[in-house]
XYZ file of C-alpha atoms in Angstrom:
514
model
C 36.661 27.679 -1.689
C 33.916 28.088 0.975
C 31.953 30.597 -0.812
C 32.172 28.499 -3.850
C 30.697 24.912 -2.410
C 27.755 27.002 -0.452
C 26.789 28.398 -4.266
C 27.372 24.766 -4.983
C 25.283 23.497 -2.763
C 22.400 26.628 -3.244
C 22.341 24.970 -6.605
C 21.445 21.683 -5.678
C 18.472 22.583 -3.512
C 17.083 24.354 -6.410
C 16.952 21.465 -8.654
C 15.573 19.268 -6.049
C 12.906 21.568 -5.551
C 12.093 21.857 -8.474
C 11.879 17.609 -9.021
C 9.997 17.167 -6.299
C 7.542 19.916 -7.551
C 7.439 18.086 -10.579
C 7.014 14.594 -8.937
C 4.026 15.932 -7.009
C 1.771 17.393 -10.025
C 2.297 14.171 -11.734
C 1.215 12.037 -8.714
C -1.593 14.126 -7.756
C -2.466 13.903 -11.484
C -1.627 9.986 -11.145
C -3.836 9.737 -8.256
C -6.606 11.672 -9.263
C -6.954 9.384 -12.841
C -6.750 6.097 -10.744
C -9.536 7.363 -8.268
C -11.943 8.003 -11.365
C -10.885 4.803 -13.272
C -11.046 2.391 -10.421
C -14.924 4.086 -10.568
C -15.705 3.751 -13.210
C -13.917 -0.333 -13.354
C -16.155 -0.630 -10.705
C -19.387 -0.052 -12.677
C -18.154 -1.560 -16.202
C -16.891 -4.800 -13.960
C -20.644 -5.237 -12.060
C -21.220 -7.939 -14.319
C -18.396 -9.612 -14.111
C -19.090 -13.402 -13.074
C -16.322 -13.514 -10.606
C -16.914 -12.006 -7.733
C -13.999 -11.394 -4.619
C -15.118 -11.911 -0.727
C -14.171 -8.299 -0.603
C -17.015 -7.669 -2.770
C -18.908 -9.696 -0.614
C -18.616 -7.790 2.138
C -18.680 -4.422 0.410
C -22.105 -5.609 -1.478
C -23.403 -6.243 2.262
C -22.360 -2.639 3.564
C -25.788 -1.206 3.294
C -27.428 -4.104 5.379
C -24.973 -4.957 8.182
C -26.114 -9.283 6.851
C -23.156 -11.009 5.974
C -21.192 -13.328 8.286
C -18.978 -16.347 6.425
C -19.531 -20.088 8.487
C -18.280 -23.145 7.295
C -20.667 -25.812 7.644
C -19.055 -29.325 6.921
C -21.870 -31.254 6.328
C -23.143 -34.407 6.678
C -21.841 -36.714 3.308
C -25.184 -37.534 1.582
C -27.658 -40.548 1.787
C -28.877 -40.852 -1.875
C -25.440 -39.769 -3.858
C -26.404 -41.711 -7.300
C -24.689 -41.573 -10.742
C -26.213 -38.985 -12.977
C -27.082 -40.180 -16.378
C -26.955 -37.369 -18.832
C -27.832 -36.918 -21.843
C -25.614 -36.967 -24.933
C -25.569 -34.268 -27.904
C -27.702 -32.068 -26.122
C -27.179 -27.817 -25.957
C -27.746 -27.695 -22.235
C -27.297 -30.745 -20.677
C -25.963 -29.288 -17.137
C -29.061 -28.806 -15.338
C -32.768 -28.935 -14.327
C -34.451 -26.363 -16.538
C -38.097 -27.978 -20.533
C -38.409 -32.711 -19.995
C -40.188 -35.066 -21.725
C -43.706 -36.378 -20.443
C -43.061 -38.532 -17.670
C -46.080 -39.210 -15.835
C -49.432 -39.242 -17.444
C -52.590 -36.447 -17.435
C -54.297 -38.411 -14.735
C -52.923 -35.806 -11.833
C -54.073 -32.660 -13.742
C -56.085 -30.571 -11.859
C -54.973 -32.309 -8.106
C -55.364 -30.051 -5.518
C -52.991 -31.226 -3.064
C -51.501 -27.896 -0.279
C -50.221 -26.626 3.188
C -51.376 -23.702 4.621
C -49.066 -21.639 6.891
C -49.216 -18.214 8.597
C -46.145 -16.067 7.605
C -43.830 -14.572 9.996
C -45.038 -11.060 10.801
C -42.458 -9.391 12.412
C -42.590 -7.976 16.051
C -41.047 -4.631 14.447
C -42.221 -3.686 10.907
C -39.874 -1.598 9.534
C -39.204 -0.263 6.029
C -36.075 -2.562 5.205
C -36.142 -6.431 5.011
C -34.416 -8.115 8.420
C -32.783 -10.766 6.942
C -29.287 -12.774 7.229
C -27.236 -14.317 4.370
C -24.985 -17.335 5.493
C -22.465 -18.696 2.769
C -22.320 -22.511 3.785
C -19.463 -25.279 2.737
C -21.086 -28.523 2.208
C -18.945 -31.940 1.256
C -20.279 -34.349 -0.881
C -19.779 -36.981 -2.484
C -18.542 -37.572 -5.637
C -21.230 -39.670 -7.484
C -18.787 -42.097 -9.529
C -16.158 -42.173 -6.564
C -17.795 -42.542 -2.777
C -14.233 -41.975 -1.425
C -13.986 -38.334 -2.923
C -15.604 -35.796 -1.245
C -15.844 -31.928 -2.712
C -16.731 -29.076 -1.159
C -19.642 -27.221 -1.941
C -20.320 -24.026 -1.378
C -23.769 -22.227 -0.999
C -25.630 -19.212 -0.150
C -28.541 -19.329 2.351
C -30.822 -16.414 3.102
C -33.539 -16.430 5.726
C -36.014 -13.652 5.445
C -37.464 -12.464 9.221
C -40.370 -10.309 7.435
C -41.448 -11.419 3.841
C -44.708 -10.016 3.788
C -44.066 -6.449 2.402
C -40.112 -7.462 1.254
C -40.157 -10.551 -0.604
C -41.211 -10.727 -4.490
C -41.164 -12.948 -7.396
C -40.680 -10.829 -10.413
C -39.954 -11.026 -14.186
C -37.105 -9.667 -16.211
C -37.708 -6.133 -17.692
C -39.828 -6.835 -20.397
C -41.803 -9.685 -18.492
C -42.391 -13.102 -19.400
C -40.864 -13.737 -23.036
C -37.242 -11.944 -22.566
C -34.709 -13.051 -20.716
C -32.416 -11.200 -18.642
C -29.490 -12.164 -15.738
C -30.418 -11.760 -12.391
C -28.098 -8.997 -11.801
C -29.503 -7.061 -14.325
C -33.436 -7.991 -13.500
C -32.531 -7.047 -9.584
C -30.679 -3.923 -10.433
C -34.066 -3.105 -12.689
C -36.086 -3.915 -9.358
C -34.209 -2.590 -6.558
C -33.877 -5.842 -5.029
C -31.528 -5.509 -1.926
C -30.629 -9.663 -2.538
C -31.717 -11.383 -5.455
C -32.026 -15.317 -6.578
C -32.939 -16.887 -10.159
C -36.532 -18.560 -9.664
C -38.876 -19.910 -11.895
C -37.981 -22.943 -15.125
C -38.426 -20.964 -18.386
C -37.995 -21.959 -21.970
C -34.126 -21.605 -22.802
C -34.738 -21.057 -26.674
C -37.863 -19.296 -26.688
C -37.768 -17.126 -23.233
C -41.291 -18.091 -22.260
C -42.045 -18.751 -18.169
C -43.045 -21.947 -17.902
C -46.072 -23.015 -15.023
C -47.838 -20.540 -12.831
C -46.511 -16.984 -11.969
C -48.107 -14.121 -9.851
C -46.046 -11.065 -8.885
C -47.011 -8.494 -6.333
C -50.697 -9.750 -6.704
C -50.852 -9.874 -10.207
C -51.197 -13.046 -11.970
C -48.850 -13.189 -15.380
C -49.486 -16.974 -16.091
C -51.282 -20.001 -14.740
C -50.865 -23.613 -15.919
C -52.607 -26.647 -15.397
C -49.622 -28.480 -15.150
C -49.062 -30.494 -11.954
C -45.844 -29.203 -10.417
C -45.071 -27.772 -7.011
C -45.979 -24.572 -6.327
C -44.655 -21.611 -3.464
C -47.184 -19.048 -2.599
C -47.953 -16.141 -0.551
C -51.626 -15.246 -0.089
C -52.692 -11.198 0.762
C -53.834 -12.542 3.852
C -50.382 -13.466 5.364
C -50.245 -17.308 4.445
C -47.934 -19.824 2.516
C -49.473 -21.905 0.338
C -47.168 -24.323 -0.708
C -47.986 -27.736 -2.878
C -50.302 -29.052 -5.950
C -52.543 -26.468 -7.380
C -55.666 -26.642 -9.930
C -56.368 -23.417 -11.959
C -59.338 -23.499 -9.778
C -57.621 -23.275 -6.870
C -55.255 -20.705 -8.248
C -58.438 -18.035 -8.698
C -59.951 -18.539 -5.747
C -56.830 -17.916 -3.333
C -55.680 -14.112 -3.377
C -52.015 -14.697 -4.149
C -49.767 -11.921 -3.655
C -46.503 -13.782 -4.569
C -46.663 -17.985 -6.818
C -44.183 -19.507 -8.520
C -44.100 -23.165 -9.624
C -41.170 -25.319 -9.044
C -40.194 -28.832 -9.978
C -39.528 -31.389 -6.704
C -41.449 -30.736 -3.798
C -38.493 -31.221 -2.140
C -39.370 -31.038 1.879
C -43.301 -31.657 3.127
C -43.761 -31.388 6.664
C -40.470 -31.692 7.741
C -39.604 -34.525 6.343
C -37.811 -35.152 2.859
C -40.877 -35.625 -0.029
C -38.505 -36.194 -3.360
C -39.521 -39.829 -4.100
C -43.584 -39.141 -3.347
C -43.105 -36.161 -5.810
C -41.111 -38.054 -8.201
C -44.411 -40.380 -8.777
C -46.749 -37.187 -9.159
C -45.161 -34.258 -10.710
C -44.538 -33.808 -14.640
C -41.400 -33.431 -16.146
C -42.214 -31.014 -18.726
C -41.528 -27.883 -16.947
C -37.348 -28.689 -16.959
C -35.096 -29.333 -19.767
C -32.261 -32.270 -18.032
C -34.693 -35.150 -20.208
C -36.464 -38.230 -17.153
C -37.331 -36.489 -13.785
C -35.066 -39.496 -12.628
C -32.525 -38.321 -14.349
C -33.743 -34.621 -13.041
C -33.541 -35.691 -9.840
C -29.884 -37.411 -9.571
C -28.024 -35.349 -11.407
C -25.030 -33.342 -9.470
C -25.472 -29.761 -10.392
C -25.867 -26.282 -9.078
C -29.668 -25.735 -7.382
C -31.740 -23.078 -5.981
C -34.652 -23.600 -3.631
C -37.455 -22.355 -1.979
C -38.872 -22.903 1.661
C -40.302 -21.335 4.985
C -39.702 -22.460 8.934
C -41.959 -23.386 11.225
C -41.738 -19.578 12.707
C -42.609 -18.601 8.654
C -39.793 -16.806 8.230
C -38.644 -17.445 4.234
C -35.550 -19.309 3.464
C -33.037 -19.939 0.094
C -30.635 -22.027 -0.498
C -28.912 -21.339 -3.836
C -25.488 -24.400 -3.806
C -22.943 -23.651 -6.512
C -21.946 -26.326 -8.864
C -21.622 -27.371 -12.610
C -23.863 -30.096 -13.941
C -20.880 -30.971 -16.606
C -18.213 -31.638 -13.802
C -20.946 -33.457 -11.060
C -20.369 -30.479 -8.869
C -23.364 -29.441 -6.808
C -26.442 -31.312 -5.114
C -28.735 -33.713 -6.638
C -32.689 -33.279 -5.549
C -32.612 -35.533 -2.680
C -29.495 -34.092 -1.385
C -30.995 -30.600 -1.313
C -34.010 -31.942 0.758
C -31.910 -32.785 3.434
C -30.283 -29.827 3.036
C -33.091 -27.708 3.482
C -34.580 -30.077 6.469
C -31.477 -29.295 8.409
C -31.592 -25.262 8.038
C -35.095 -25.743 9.503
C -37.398 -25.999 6.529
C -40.660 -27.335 7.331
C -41.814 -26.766 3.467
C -39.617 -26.510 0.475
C -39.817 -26.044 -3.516
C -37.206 -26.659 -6.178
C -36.549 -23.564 -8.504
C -34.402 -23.759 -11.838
C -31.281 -24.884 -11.559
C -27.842 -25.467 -13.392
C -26.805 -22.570 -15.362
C -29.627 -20.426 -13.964
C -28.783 -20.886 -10.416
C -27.345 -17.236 -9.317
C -27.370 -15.092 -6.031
C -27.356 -11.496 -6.386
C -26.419 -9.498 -3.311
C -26.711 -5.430 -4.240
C -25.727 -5.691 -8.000
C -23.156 -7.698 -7.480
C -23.331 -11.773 -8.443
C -21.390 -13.275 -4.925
C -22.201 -17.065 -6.414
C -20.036 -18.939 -9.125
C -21.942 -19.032 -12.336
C -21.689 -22.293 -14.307
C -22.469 -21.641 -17.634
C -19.691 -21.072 -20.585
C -20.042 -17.635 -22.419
C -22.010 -17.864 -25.496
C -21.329 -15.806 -28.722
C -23.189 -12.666 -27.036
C -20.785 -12.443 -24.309
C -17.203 -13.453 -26.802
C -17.988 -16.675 -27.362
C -14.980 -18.325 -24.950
C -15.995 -21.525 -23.494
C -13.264 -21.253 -20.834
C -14.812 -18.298 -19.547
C -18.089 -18.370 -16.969
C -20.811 -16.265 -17.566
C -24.075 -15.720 -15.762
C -27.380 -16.688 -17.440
C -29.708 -14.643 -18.728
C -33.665 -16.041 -16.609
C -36.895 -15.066 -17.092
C -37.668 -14.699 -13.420
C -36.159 -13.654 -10.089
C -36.717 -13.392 -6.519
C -36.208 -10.539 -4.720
C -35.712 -9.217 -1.280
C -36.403 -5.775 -1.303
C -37.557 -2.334 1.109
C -41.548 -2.222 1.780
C -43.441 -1.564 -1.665
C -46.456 -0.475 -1.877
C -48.449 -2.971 -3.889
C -49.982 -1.107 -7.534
C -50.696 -3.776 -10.146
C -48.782 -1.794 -12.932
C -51.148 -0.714 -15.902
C -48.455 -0.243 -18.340
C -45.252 -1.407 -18.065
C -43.874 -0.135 -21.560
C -42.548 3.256 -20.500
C -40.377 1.723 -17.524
C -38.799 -0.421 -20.010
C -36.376 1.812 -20.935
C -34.773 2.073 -17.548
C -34.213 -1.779 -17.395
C -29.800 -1.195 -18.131
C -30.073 1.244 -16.067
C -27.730 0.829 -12.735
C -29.501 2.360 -9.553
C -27.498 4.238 -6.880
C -29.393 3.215 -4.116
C -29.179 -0.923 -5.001
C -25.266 -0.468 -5.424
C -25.420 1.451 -2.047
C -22.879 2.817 0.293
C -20.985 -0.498 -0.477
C -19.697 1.080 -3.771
C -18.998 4.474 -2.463
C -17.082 2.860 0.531
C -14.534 0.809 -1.735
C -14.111 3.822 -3.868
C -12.512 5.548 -1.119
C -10.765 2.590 0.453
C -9.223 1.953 -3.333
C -8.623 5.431 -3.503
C -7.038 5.630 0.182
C -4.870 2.901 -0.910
C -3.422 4.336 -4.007
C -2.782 7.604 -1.912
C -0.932 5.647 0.687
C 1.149 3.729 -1.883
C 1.791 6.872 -4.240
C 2.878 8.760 -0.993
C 5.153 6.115 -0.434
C 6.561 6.146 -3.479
C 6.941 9.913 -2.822
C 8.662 9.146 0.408
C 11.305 6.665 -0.869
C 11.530 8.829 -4.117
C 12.330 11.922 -2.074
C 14.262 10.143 0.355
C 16.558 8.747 -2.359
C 16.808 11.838 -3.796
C 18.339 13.752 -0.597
C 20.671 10.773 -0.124
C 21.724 10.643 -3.447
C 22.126 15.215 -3.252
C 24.005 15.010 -0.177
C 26.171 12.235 -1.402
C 27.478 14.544 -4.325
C 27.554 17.418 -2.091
C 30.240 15.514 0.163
C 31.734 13.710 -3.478
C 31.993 17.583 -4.475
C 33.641 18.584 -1.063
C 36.029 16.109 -0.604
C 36.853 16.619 -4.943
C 37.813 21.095 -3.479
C 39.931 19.444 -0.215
C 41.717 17.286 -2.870
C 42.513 19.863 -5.049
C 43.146 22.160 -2.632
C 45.741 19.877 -1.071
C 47.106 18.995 -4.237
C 47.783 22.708 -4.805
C 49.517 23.002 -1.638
C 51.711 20.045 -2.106
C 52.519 21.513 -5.577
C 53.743 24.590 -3.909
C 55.644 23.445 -0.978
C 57.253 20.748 -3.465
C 58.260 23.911 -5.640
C 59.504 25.799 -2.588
C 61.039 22.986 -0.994
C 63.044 22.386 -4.936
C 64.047 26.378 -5.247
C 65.118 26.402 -1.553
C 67.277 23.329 -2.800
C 68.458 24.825 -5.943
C 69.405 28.013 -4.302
C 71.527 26.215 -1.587
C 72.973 23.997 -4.274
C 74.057 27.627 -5.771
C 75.440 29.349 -2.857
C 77.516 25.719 -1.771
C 79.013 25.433 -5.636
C 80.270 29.573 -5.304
C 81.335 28.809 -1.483
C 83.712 25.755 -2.812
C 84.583 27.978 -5.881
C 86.140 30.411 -3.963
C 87.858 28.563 -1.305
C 89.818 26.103 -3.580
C 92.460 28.254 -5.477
C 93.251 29.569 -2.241
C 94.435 26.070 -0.217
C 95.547 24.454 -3.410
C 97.546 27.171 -6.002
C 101.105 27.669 -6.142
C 100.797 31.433 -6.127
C 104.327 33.479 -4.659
C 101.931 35.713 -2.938
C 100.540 33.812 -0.436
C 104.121 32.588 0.663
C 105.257 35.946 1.219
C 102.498 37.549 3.119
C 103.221 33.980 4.817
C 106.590 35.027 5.453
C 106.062 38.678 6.138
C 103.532 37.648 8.378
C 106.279 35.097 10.247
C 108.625 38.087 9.978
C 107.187 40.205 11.025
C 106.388 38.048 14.380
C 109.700 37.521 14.919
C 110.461 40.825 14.393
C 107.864 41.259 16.826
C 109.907 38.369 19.259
C-alpha cells in the first residue's frame, strides 16, 4: 500500500506542475497585453475631457509644479442675476455682442507700462507654479447657497523667453482645442486666450505671436502685451500705437478687469465694445455666472492666470466683477479678460486638468450629456526658451499639427505606464499566489482523502478476515463439540448387556481380588 500512495502522490505533483506552468504563460501573456493596452488607452484617452488628480500629478512629473490648496474664499460683492439670452446656439458664455457703446472711443490710446520679471537665474525651462484654488460663491438667484468653485492659477517667474500667445495649427481661421494646439506647440502648460468667431473661426481684435503681428483691430477693447524690450503693456490701444511698440507677445481681451490694483470692471464697462464676445449686452457679459480665463502680471512682473471652472447654463463659475477681485487678491496689479464659457480650458502636458463645459456636438457623437472641450482659435502657452524666427512658411509644419510629441507628454506618461504596469504585476502575482496556494491545499487535501480511503480499505480487509477466521474457528469448534456429545451419549444412556458385564466382571473380579 505504501509504494502505491507515493506513485499516487508522484502523480499529483506532475499535474500541478504542469497547471501552474500553464497558469504562468497565460499570465505573463495576460500581463504583457495589459502593459501595451493600458499604453496605448493612455494615448487614445489624452483627449478625454475628464481628467483624474492622478493625472494631475502625473501631467506635472516633468516640472516638479503642482501642489493642491483649498482656498475658501471670500463670498462675492457684486453676485447679480444673469440675464441670458433665449433661443440662442451658445448662450453659456463671453465669446461675438452687439454694438454697445458708440465709435467715439476708436482709436483711444489709454496704457500701463511695466518692466517684466527677469529672473535672477535664466534657465532653459519656465519656473513657474500651478495652484488649483476652491472658491465659494454665491448662487446668483439664491444668496443663501454657496458652490464651490474650482480654478487653476499659474504664476509665471520668467515670461520673457517662456510665455507665448499662439494660434491653432493652421492660424487664425481654424479652430482647434487647446490640447491639441499645445501638443502642436510644445507648450509645457497651456490656457484658451483670445474671443474668436464660433461659426466662422476667425480671431477677433489684435494678435501678435512671438513678434509677429497676425491681426490688428481698431476696435477698443483691452489689450495684454509684451514688448521685445522686457515691458507689459497692458490697456487701450490705437493701430497707431500698435506699430510703433515692438510687441513680442498682444492679445485683446474684453473687461479690463484689474487697473492698478484696484478692480476697473464698471470704468471698462462704459468704454469697451461689445462686439468682440458673443453672450449679447456687455451688462449682460459682465454678470453672467460662467467659467472665465484671465490674464494679469504682479507688481514683481511675474505673469499670472486664473482659468475658474464653471457652466454658463447652470450659473456655475464667476461673473466679471467677481474675477477682478479674484485676481486683486492673488496679487494682480493689471489684469485682462480672455474668452470664456465653453472655451475656458487649462492644459497641463497634453492633458486637459480643468472641467470643460461645453456638450459634445455631432463631431464628437453628438451626446449632450457628455462634456467635451472646445475647439479655440488661440492659446497661451508656457513653454522652454525659443528662439524667436518669425516663420516664413508655415504650410509644411501643418501636417504635424495631430501629431502627439514625446517630450510635451513627458516622463509623466512613461512613469504611470510602469506604475499601471507594476500594479497589474502585483495583482496578477497575487492571483498566482492564492491560485497556487489553493491549488496545494486543495492536492494535499486529496492526498490525505486518498490515504485515509487505503487505511479504510485496508482495515476493512482485515476485519473481513479476522471475522472469517473468528466464524471457521467457530464452525470448527461447533464440529468437534457435536462429534464429542455424539460419542459420549450411547455410552451413559443405552441398555447394552455389555457394559453390565464388564461392570460385573470388573466388580468380580475385585472381589475376587478382596
Amino acid at each position: 500500500t505504501t509504494t502505491c500512495s507515493h506513485h499516487h502522490h508522484h502523480h499529483h505533483y506532475h499535474i500541478f506542475i504542469l497547471f501552474f506552468s500553464i497558469f504562468f504563460i497565460l499570465t505573463t501573456k495576460v500581463l504583457f497585453v495589459s502593459s501595451s493596452a493600458s499604453k496605448i488607452v493612455n494615448s487614445i484617452d489624452s483627449s478625454a475631457p475628464f481628467v483624474s488628480y492622478f493625472s494631475q500629478l502625473k501631467a506635472s512629473q516633468p516640472y516638479d509644479v503642482l501642489s493642491l490648496e483649498g482656498i475658501f474664499g471670500f463670498t462675492p460683492k457684486h453676485a447679480s442675476n444673469s440675464k441670458r439670452r433665449a433661443n440662442t446656439l451658445q448662450n453659456d458664455d463671453g465669446d461675438v455682442p452687439q454694438h454697445d457703446v458708440g465709435d467715439q472711443m476708436r482709436g483711444l490710446s489709454d496704457f500701463i507700462i511695466s518692466k517684466v520679471s527677469v529672473n535672477a537665474h535664466p534657465v532653459h525651462q519656465p519656473v513657474f507654479k500651478l495652484r488649483q484654488l476652491q472658491y465659494l460663491h454665491s448662487h446668483p438667484n439664491a444668496k443663501f447657497v454657496q458652490q464651490p468653485v474650482r480654478a487653476h492659477y499659474i504664476r509665471l517667474e520668467n515670461p520673457l523667453n517662456h510665455f507665448s500667445f499662439k494660434t491653432s495649427p493652421l492660424g487664425c481661421g481654424s479652430l482647434s482645442t487647446v490640447q491639441q494646439s499645445a501638443l502642436h506647440h510644445k507648450c509645457i502648460l497651456a490656457t484658451n486666450a483670445g474671443f474668436f468667431n464660433t461659426h466662422t473661426g476667425d480671431c477677433l481684435g489684435s494678435i501678435v505671436s512671438q513678434g509677429e503681428s497676425i491681426k490688428t483691430t481698431d476696435v477698443t477693447n483691452v489689450n495684454f502685451g509684451i514688448t521685445k524690450s522686457g515691458n507689459y503693456v497692458v490697456g487701450y490701444m490705437s493701430q497707431d500705437d500698435l506699430q510703433k511698440m515692438d510687441f513680442l507677445q498682444l492679445m485683446s481681451g474684453v473687461i479690463w478687469l484689474v487697473r492698478d490694483g484696484k478692480s476697473y470692471v464698471q470704468d471698462a464697462l462704459k468704454i469697451e465694445e461689445g462686439k468682440t464676445q458673443e453672450s449679447g449686452k456687455l451688462e449682460n457679459f459682465v454678470t453672467l455666472t460662467a467659467s472665465r480665463t484671465a490674464i494679469g502680471h504682479t507688481a514683481d512682473g511675474e505673469l499670472i492666470i486664473l482659468q475658474v471652472d464653471g457652466d454658463g447654463n447652470t450659473d456655475q463659475g464667476l461673473n466679471l466683477r467677481e474675477m477682478a477681485d479674484k485676481m486683486i487678491a492673488l496679487g494682480a496689479v493689471q489684469a485682462v479678460n480672455l474668452d470664456g464659457g465653453g472655451s475656458s480650458t487649462t492644459v497641463v502636458n497634453g492633458e486637459i486638468v480643468s472641467s470643460v463645459s461645453d456638450g459634445c456636438t455631432s463631431l464628437e457623437g453628438g451626446n449632450k450629456d457628455f462634456r467635451c472641450p472646445r475647439r479655440v482659435a488661440t492659446i497661451t502657452c508656457i513653454h522652454n526658451a525659443q528662439t524667436i524666427v518669425p516663420p516664413k512658411d508655415d504650410s509644411n509644419n501643418s501636417k504635424d499639427a495631430g501629431g502627439i510629441d514625446e517630450t510635451v507628454l513627458g516622463a509623466g506618461e512613461k512613469i504611470l505606464t510602469t506604475v499601471i504596469f507594476v500594479g497589474v504585476g502585483i495583482v496578477l502575482l497575487m492571483l498566482i499566489f492564492v491560485v497556487v496556494f489553493a491549488t496545494v491545499i486543495f492536492i494535499l487535501y486529496q492526498f490525505v482523502a486518498y490515504i485515509d480511503r487505503l487505511d479504510r480499505k485496508q482495515y476493512a480487509k482485515l476485519n473481513q478476515e479476522d471475522d472469517a477466521e473468528l466464524s471457521q474457528y467457530y464452525d470448527d469448534e461447533r464440529d468437534v463439540l457435536r462429534s464429542d456429545v455424539e460419542d459420549t451419549l450411547p455410552e451413559q444412556i443405552g441398555p447394552g448387556s455389555v457394559q453390565e458385564d464388564d461392570v460385573a466382571s470388573v466388580s468380580n473380579s475385585n472381589d475376587g481380588a478382596t
